Amino acid sequence: MTRLLSVCTVVVLLVVATVGGLGHGAPAVQRGGRLTFALRGDAVTLDFLLSTSPEDRIIYRAVYDPLFEIDENLNVVPWLVERWDVSPDGKVYTFSLRRGVKFHDGTDLNAEAVKINFDRILNPANRSPLRADMASVQRVDVVDSHTVRVALSEPFAPFLSILTDRNGYIVSPAAIERHGRDLSRNPVGTGPFQFVEWVKDDRITFRRNAAYWRRGEPFLDELVFRVVPDDTVRLTMLRTGQVDLADWVDPRDVRKVKASPHLAIYEVESFGFDMIRLNVSRPPFDNKLVRQAFAWAVDREALRTVAYRGTGSAAVGPIPPRMWAFDSALRAYSYDPNRARALLQQAGLPGGVSFALQVRNVPLDQTRAQLVQQQIAAAGLRASIQLVDIGTLLGNLRTGAFEASQSFWSGRVDPDGNMFRHFHTSAIQGGTNFMRYSNAQVDRLLDRAREITDVNERRRLYAEAQRFIVDDAPMIFTNYFPVLKAASKRVQGLKVLPDPSILSYREIWLQR
Amino acid sequence: METTVHLAERVARYPRRAARASWLIRFLRRNPVVLAAAGALAVITAAGILAPHLAPHDPAAQDYSALLTSPGQRHLFGTDHLGRDLLSRMLFGIRVSLVAGLASVLIAAAVGLTVGAVAGFWMGWWDTATMRVVDALQAFPILVLATALNAVLGPGLGNTIMAVGVVYAPSFARLTRGQVLSLRHREFVEAARALGMAEGRVLVRHVLPNILGPLIVFASVSMATAIQIEASLSFLGLGVQPPTPSLGAMLREGYPYLESASWWPLLTGTLLAGLILCLNFFADGLRDLLDPRLQGRR
């Protein structure tokens, strides 16, 4: 009897344990397998030194580790750097590097490697677009084998956040030496995956870095990026199982993904915004009244419901609600065509104005442009849409060969990345101030916000700068768009951040 | 297509006006497909010409309260993702297709005819030079060349028409040259020369009228492909710019909705395919009609 009782007890305990085990806790990680990720476009270069493309950024996280990382709560945390220190005046940073980290070619990550990487960006002969963000870096010194000291000319608040991206990646100095220019096709980093091959306009393949410094990670054996420019094709490939993860889901397809039992949609508020740049250096938008008329004539709520199918929100300025610097008191433009018409009258243009609106030749952008076109026409702003490819669009922005140009900004973790490069006078040359906008007060505020680290004071400065920018209206802010990615439900451990181009591949695993 | 017929032979073979009409009717009765195609073309063309009067709505007017509504009473062919009436857009789209097809073929024919006739009639360095250019242009696949040209010229209907015209001009030049070449030493041409007629006059009065048949047939075939190319270029965003409706652009905007709003891409695609098919059947019939050798058999 006692024996029977004890057997029963054991059986009951076992059952409870099993059921409890099934019901609680995260499912155990399964290792191995290949993840295929469909991107909108091919990489331009696998050497971040000369990169400006968003697709490049998505791929870099597989092969390179940054000095600092953004965690799930959007804090900047040390990564290849183990500890860091900044002098009281905010001008000297000391980085202690993690020990035992090796590049894929077997060489060590050390202070010398970091210095070589920084100097490579800073060397004017290399013409790196990353240099603009590092303008305040004066010198980089090796203190000992794993300690680097960086001296800045003035305090630069966004410095660490900039090192979470292209500026903070470290490529093997031995590979720089060996490959030279061909580094763009032979990336060698310390990241979770090791480069295998790049078939232009088709795929880029990586395999697991068995010697990754985070023991046990990554979980996947292979990571493949496929180039699939068409939204519909990308989604179809996901639905038929040819790929496991799809970038940039068109908002119109969100319902379709949600309806599928095998797919999951990842929707995250972004740091970015949709906008229309107005060229303030030539008519008709050299007139502030005309620009303000444009801003009043856009029905942002209709854009949100029709183009974005109710996702995202109406934009008020360059700092979206997701950011700590968001200013809820910012007076924004609402939809008021009468007011727009009155402003045109005031500008001495009762008959309205005609201009060309350059638009990237992709479905969502065409939809956005056609909606705006009809909305502003009611106020007397006659836009003719010009569909162009992304290369032409960017080229015309650079040379100033445009009147109005529709685009978006993917956003950065520090508000400086959404402000300085677009609105500071110095960013007309070498930045993305394609509007040729210049306002001395905005310059002063943005400069000051870079120099101090006090978050509340910076928030106040950005709020003030935004008021000037919104009033001057060199850029029409239309929507805060969500980051939308779709994945097979097999994909586990995927974290989508407000920055659409940053994914931590090391944590992803596939359920079998 | 090698219609090289002496003027006198033609006169002898062609029936007189009254007889010609009844012969045409007989031809159409024997070729019901051609008849149907011609009828459908007439309807489509009339719909395109009368689009402003027939369209129930403004083709560019958006209606946020009627996005992607299925075909019904208010919108016979439904609406698109911006709430625009698809029937109205298709009617105006036909216009764009027809204008693009006709204008580009006219440009191609005008350029090709001039270049080819001069080359074939006088030969010499002009012939050598132009025919090498023609060779070079014909070495490219038509759609690739048209896309490249359109991309260089910039987007817009005018530029698309130019691009398609340039792409087709070499074929017209080649055809014209061959035809002229085969006629330039025929007796009736020599006779005209012997009578003291100036060379230019001989070309215009005696040679050109005799090669019109094959040129008309070729033009009608080309028009079908020209419409197709215009649609392809608009599909790629190079042709007509939004919000002007074009069948190609409507397909581009509509095909992602194949599952959720299938009427949109299907109706647009059917209309475009139907238009091109009708033109091809019609051109086929025209060839039979104008080919003297086939006439003999009927």
XYZ file of N, CA, C and O in Angstrom, chain A residues 74-183:
440
model
N 16.087 50.810 -25.684
C 16.673 51.883 -26.470
C 17.751 52.654 -25.721
O 17.986 53.830 -25.967
N 18.392 51.983 -24.777
C 19.542 52.598 -24.122
C 20.804 52.185 -24.857
O 20.878 51.093 -25.400
N 21.796 53.081 -24.832
C 23.084 52.756 -25.426
C 23.902 52.022 -24.370
O 24.099 52.532 -23.267
N 24.315 50.798 -24.708
C 25.086 49.995 -23.746
C 26.407 49.562 -24.377
O 26.500 49.421 -25.595
N 27.456 49.359 -23.546
C 28.754 48.946 -24.100
C 28.646 47.576 -24.761
O 27.893 46.726 -24.297
N 29.398 47.365 -25.819
C 29.334 46.080 -26.535
C 30.741 45.530 -26.755
O 31.225 44.774 -25.924
N 31.434 45.937 -27.807
C 32.841 45.531 -27.916
C 33.658 46.264 -26.855
O 34.710 45.804 -26.428
N 33.154 47.428 -26.465
C 33.735 48.145 -25.331
C 33.157 47.502 -24.079
O 31.968 47.215 -24.008
N 34.039 47.244 -23.067
C 33.536 46.612 -21.848
C 33.181 47.674 -20.807
O 32.124 47.614 -20.190
N 34.085 48.648 -20.654
C 33.842 49.762 -19.737
C 34.248 51.044 -20.439
O 35.123 51.039 -21.303
N 33.605 52.129 -20.045
C 33.989 53.401 -20.630
C 33.894 54.502 -19.602
O 33.248 54.343 -18.574
N 34.536 55.605 -19.959
C 34.685 56.678 -19.006
C 34.773 57.971 -19.805
O 35.329 57.976 -20.904
N 34.198 59.049 -19.253
C 34.329 60.311 -19.964
C 34.818 61.373 -18.984
O 34.442 61.370 -17.809
N 35.679 62.246 -19.451
C 36.236 63.292 -18.586
C 35.123 64.273 -18.206
O 34.133 64.395 -18.937
N 35.271 64.984 -17.093
C 34.200 65.885 -16.639
C 33.823 66.932 -17.691
O 32.656 67.319 -17.775
N 34.767 67.383 -18.484
C 34.420 68.406 -19.487
C 33.790 67.784 -20.741
O 33.462 68.490 -21.690
N 33.625 66.462 -20.734
C 32.945 65.797 -21.848
C 33.781 65.703 -23.108
O 33.243 65.421 -24.178
N 35.080 65.929 -23.000
C 35.888 65.960 -24.228
C 36.784 64.740 -24.420
O 37.284 64.532 -25.521
N 37.030 63.974 -23.354
C 37.926 62.826 -23.503
C 37.209 61.543 -23.071
O 36.751 61.421 -21.942
N 37.095 60.613 -24.026
C 36.458 59.327 -23.750
C 37.540 58.254 -23.657
O 38.463 58.225 -24.472
N 37.428 57.387 -22.657
C 38.359 56.265 -22.552
C 37.555 54.969 -22.661
O 36.594 54.762 -21.923
N 37.933 54.153 -23.618
C 37.232 52.889 -23.857
C 38.127 51.709 -23.476
O 39.237 51.600 -23.986
N 37.638 50.836 -22.588
C 38.350 49.580 -22.312
C 37.667 48.483 -23.105
O 36.480 48.224 -22.920
N 38.421 47.846 -23.969
C 37.824 46.849 -24.864
C 37.682 45.498 -24.182
O 38.462 45.148 -23.297
N 36.697 44.757 -24.643
C 36.484 43.387 -24.205
C 37.684 42.544 -24.631
O 38.199 42.709 -25.727
N 38.150 41.650 -23.735
C 39.303 40.825 -24.086
C 38.865 39.495 -24.698
O 37.774 39.030 -24.439
N 39.728 38.922 -25.487
C 39.456 37.598 -26.055
C 38.539 37.623 -27.267
O 38.053 36.575 -27.691
N 38.289 38.796 -27.822
C 37.450 38.864 -29.019
C 38.342 38.726 -30.250
O 39.380 39.384 -30.348
N 37.946 37.847 -31.158
C 38.764 37.624 -32.357
C 37.978 37.959 -33.626
O 36.783 37.749 -33.706
N 38.703 38.493 -34.608
C 38.104 38.697 -35.926
C 37.960 37.345 -36.614
O 38.584 36.365 -36.223
N 37.162 37.324 -37.681
C 36.938 36.056 -38.396
C 38.218 35.509 -39.012
O 38.301 34.328 -39.321
N 39.217 36.368 -39.210
C 40.475 35.872 -39.779
C 41.440 35.413 -38.684
O 42.601 35.103 -38.966
N 40.973 35.388 -37.429
C 41.781 34.841 -36.350
C 42.612 35.867 -35.597
O 43.188 35.556 -34.550
N 42.686 37.115 -36.125
C 43.464 38.127 -35.421
C 42.665 38.672 -34.243
O 41.447 38.527 -34.181
N 43.375 39.335 -33.318
C 42.741 39.835 -32.094
C 42.131 41.217 -32.290
O 42.689 42.053 -32.985
N 41.015 41.426 -31.597
C 40.478 42.784 -31.522
C 41.221 43.479 -30.384
O 41.163 43.036 -29.238
N 41.954 44.550 -30.721
C 42.679 45.274 -29.680
C 42.606 46.772 -29.931
O 41.950 47.225 -30.873
N 43.269 47.522 -29.059
C 43.212 48.984 -29.134
C 43.734 49.492 -30.479
O 43.195 50.438 -31.062
N 44.778 48.841 -30.961
C 45.371 49.242 -32.228
C 44.322 49.147 -33.364
O 44.218 50.026 -34.216
N 43.560 48.056 -33.357
C 42.529 47.852 -34.396
C 41.491 48.971 -34.354
O 41.052 49.472 -35.397
N 41.097 49.370 -33.147
C 40.102 50.426 -33.016
C 40.674 51.748 -33.544
O 40.008 52.484 -34.276
N 41.913 52.021 -33.188
C 42.540 53.263 -33.674
C 42.618 53.275 -35.204
O 42.285 54.268 -35.852
N 43.037 52.136 -35.775
C 43.124 52.056 -37.244
C 41.760 52.320 -37.866
O 41.625 53.052 -38.844
N 40.688 51.752 -37.271
C 39.338 51.950 -37.805
C 38.898 53.412 -37.716
O 38.345 53.954 -38.667
N 39.146 54.040 -36.550
C 38.766 55.455 -36.392
C 39.538 56.320 -37.388
O 38.962 57.181 -38.047
N 40.834 56.079 -37.465
C 41.666 56.898 -38.361
C 41.259 56.728 -39.817
O 41.348 57.657 -40.619
N 40.813 55.538 -40.158
C 40.377 55.262 -41.529
C 39.176 56.152 -41.882
O 39.086 56.698 -42.988
N 38.257 56.297 -40.936
C 37.088 57.152 -41.186
C 37.506 58.622 -41.229
O 37.043 59.396 -42.065
N 38.436 58.997 -40.320
C 38.812 60.412 -40.201
C 39.726 60.880 -41.331
O 39.787 62.078 -41.613
N 40.432 59.972 -41.972
C 41.354 60.348 -43.050
C 40.576 60.970 -44.219
O 39.802 60.288 -44.885
N 40.789 62.281 -44.455
C 40.008 62.956 -45.518
C 40.193 62.295 -46.881
O 39.274 62.318 -47.709
N 41.328 61.673 -47.101
C 41.590 61.046 -48.399
C 40.621 59.908 -48.676
O 40.359 59.557 -49.830
N 40.052 59.324 -47.610
C 39.124 58.205 -47.807
C 37.713 58.663 -48.152
O 36.864 57.853 -48.495
N 37.446 59.955 -48.020
C 36.145 60.537 -48.365
C 34.987 59.738 -47.786
O 34.025 59.405 -48.487
N 35.085 59.404 -46.525
C 34.009 58.619 -45.923
C 32.842 59.507 -45.531
O 33.026 60.532 -44.881
N 31.608 59.106 -45.904
C 30.435 59.869 -45.457
C 30.252 59.791 -43.938
O 29.471 60.540 -43.371
N 30.970 58.873 -43.287
C 30.846 58.736 -41.834
C 31.613 59.828 -41.111
O 31.434 60.054 -39.915
N 32.505 60.502 -41.828
C 33.392 61.482 -41.212
C 32.604 62.646 -40.613
O 32.985 63.176 -39.566
N 31.500 63.044 -41.282
C 30.715 64.188 -40.808
C 30.283 63.993 -39.355
O 30.336 64.928 -38.556
N 29.882 62.767 -38.985
C 29.435 62.502 -37.622
C 30.600 62.478 -36.630
O 30.396 62.501 -35.427
N 31.811 62.351 -37.153
C 32.988 62.247 -36.282
C 33.785 63.544 -36.311
O 34.956 63.567 -35.917
N 33.161 64.614 -36.839
C 33.898 65.860 -37.069
C 34.588 66.371 -35.803
O 35.641 67.003 -35.877
N 33.995 66.071 -34.625
C 34.573 66.618 -33.399
C 35.735 65.772 -32.858
O 36.393 66.164 -31.900
N 35.987 64.603 -33.464
C 37.073 63.746 -32.972
C 38.413 64.348 -33.404
O 38.667 64.534 -34.592
N 39.262 64.666 -32.398
C 40.531 65.294 -32.727
C 41.657 64.295 -32.864
O 42.419 64.328 -33.808
N 41.767 63.412 -31.868
C 42.793 62.388 -31.975
C 42.390 61.130 -31.238
O 41.593 61.146 -30.298
N 42.984 60.013 -31.683
C 42.693 58.718 -31.087
C 44.027 58.135 -30.634
O 44.964 58.049 -31.448
N 44.131 57.767 -29.348
C 45.407 57.247 -28.839
C 45.232 55.866 -28.254
O 44.214 55.567 -27.621
N 46.260 55.028 -28.482
C 46.292 53.709 -27.869
C 46.955 53.856 -26.507
O 48.102 54.296 -26.423
N 46.214 53.524 -25.434
C 46.779 53.660 -24.088
C 47.521 52.377 -23.716
O 48.675 52.401 -23.334
N 46.847 51.238 -23.839
C 47.532 49.947 -23.716
C 46.855 48.986 -24.683
O 46.041 49.419 -25.508
N 47.177 47.711 -24.592
C 46.709 46.781 -25.613
C 45.185 46.803 -25.803
O 44.698 46.570 -26.894
N 44.423 47.060 -24.735
C 42.964 47.047 -24.866
C 42.296 48.327 -24.375
O 41.133 48.304 -23.988
N 43.029 49.439 -24.390
C 42.441 50.713 -23.974
C 42.720 51.788 -25.026
O 43.842 51.921 -25.500
N 41.644 52.511 -25.388
C 41.759 53.563 -26.393
C 41.264 54.863 -25.770
O 40.277 54.857 -25.028
N 41.921 55.977 -26.092
C 41.445 57.261 -25.612
C 41.101 58.121 -26.827
O 41.903 58.251 -27.758
N 39.894 58.681 -26.820
C 39.450 59.515 -27.936
C 39.267 60.938 -27.423
O 38.515 61.163 -26.466
N 39.962 61.887 -28.052
C 39.857 63.286 -27.640
C 38.985 64.043 -28.636
O 39.183 63.959 -29.849
N 37.992 64.771 -28.097
C 37.105 65.559 -28.955
C 37.470 67.039 -28.852
O 37.986 67.484 -27.824
N 37.177 67.804 -29.889
C 37.474 69.236 -29.867
C 36.466 69.972 -28.992
O 36.763 71.000 -28.412
N 35.209 69.455 -28.957
C 34.218 70.027 -28.038
C 33.310 68.886 -27.601
O 33.287 67.836 -28.248
N 32.581 69.070 -26.513
C 31.702 67.983 -26.073
C 30.714 67.626 -27.183
O 30.261 68.505 -27.929
N 30.393 66.357 -27.314
C 29.521 65.895 -28.390
C 28.583 64.831 -27.818
O 28.914 63.646 -27.763
N 27.388 65.271 -27.418
C 26.470 64.390 -26.700
C 26.117 63.102 -27.447
O 26.004 62.045 -26.835
N 25.885 63.137 -28.759
C 25.467 61.898 -29.431
C 26.602 60.916 -29.697
O 26.379 59.909 -30.370
N 27.815 61.191 -29.184
C 28.980 60.395 -29.586
C 28.782 58.884 -29.415
O 28.972 58.121 -30.358
N 28.368 58.464 -28.234
C 28.247 57.019 -28.003
C 27.149 56.411 -28.872
O 27.291 55.292 -29.384
N 26.061 57.157 -29.075
C 24.966 56.599 -29.888
C 25.426 56.436 -31.341
O 24.975 55.531 -32.044
N 26.342 57.305 -31.772
C 26.854 57.184 -33.143
C 27.710 55.928 -33.286
O 27.776 55.318 -34.351
N 28.318 55.508 -32.165
C 29.167 54.308 -32.218
C 28.349 53.017 -32.149
O 28.899 51.932 -32.059
N 27.023 53.121 -32.181
C 26.205 51.906 -32.231
C 25.951 51.491 -33.676
O 25.299 50.481 -33.935
N 26.421 52.298 -34.607
C 26.124 52.030 -36.014
C 27.430 51.997 -36.816
O 28.463 51.663 -36.274
N 27.345 52.377 -38.102
C 28.495 52.256 -38.987
C 29.788 52.827 -38.406
O 30.859 52.253 -38.587
N 29.676 53.967 -37.685
C 30.883 54.580 -37.130
C 31.530 53.725 -36.053
O 32.701 53.906 -35.751
N 30.769 52.814 -35.463
C 31.300 52.041 -34.357
C 31.685 50.618 -34.731
O 32.136 49.847 -33.885
N 31.497 50.227 -35.983
C 31.901 48.880 -36.404
C 33.413 48.804 -36.530
O 34.071 49.778 -36.899
N 33.962 47.626 -36.237
C 35.406 47.448 -36.323
C 35.704 46.319 -37.299
O 35.257 45.186 -37.122
N 36.454 46.663 -38.343
C 36.841 45.668 -39.337
C 38.287 45.275 -39.057
O 39.067 46.071 -38.510
N 38.634 44.055 -39.411
C 39.971 43.541 -39.129
C 41.052 44.343 -39.883
O 41.003 44.450 -41.108
N 42.031 44.893 -39.155
C 43.118 45.640 -39.829
C 43.883 44.753 -40.810
O 44.319 45.224 -41.860
N 44.019 43.468 -40.484
C 44.714 42.553 -41.390
C 43.959 42.462 -42.717
O 44.556 42.403 -43.797
N 42.611 42.487 -42.627
C 41.793 42.401 -43.843
C 41.891 43.687 -44.656
O 41.895 43.661 -45.889
N 41.968 44.836 -43.962
C 42.137 46.113 -44.663
C 43.418 46.038 -45.488
O 43.458 46.398 -46.662
N 44.460 45.540 -44.831
C 45.776 45.407 -45.458
C 45.708 44.477 -46.671
O 46.149 44.803 -47.755
N 45.086 43.330 -46.455
C 45.103 42.292 -47.475
C 44.182 42.608 -48.658
O 44.551 42.408 -49.805
N 42.969 43.094 -48.369
C 41.992 43.258 -49.443
C 41.997 44.636 -50.086
O 41.541 44.784 -51.220
N 42.446 45.660 -49.350
C 42.428 47.004 -49.933
C 41.030 47.388 -50.353
O 40.083 47.292 -49.577
N 40.895 47.793 -51.601
C 39.586 48.196 -52.117
C 38.582 47.047 -52.120
O 37.380 47.261 -52.034
N 39.088 45.821 -52.272
C 38.194 44.662 -52.341
C 37.561 44.316 -51.002
O 36.775 43.372 -50.908
N 37.892 45.092 -49.969
C 37.246 44.889 -48.682
C 35.732 45.005 -48.834
O 34.966 44.371 -48.101
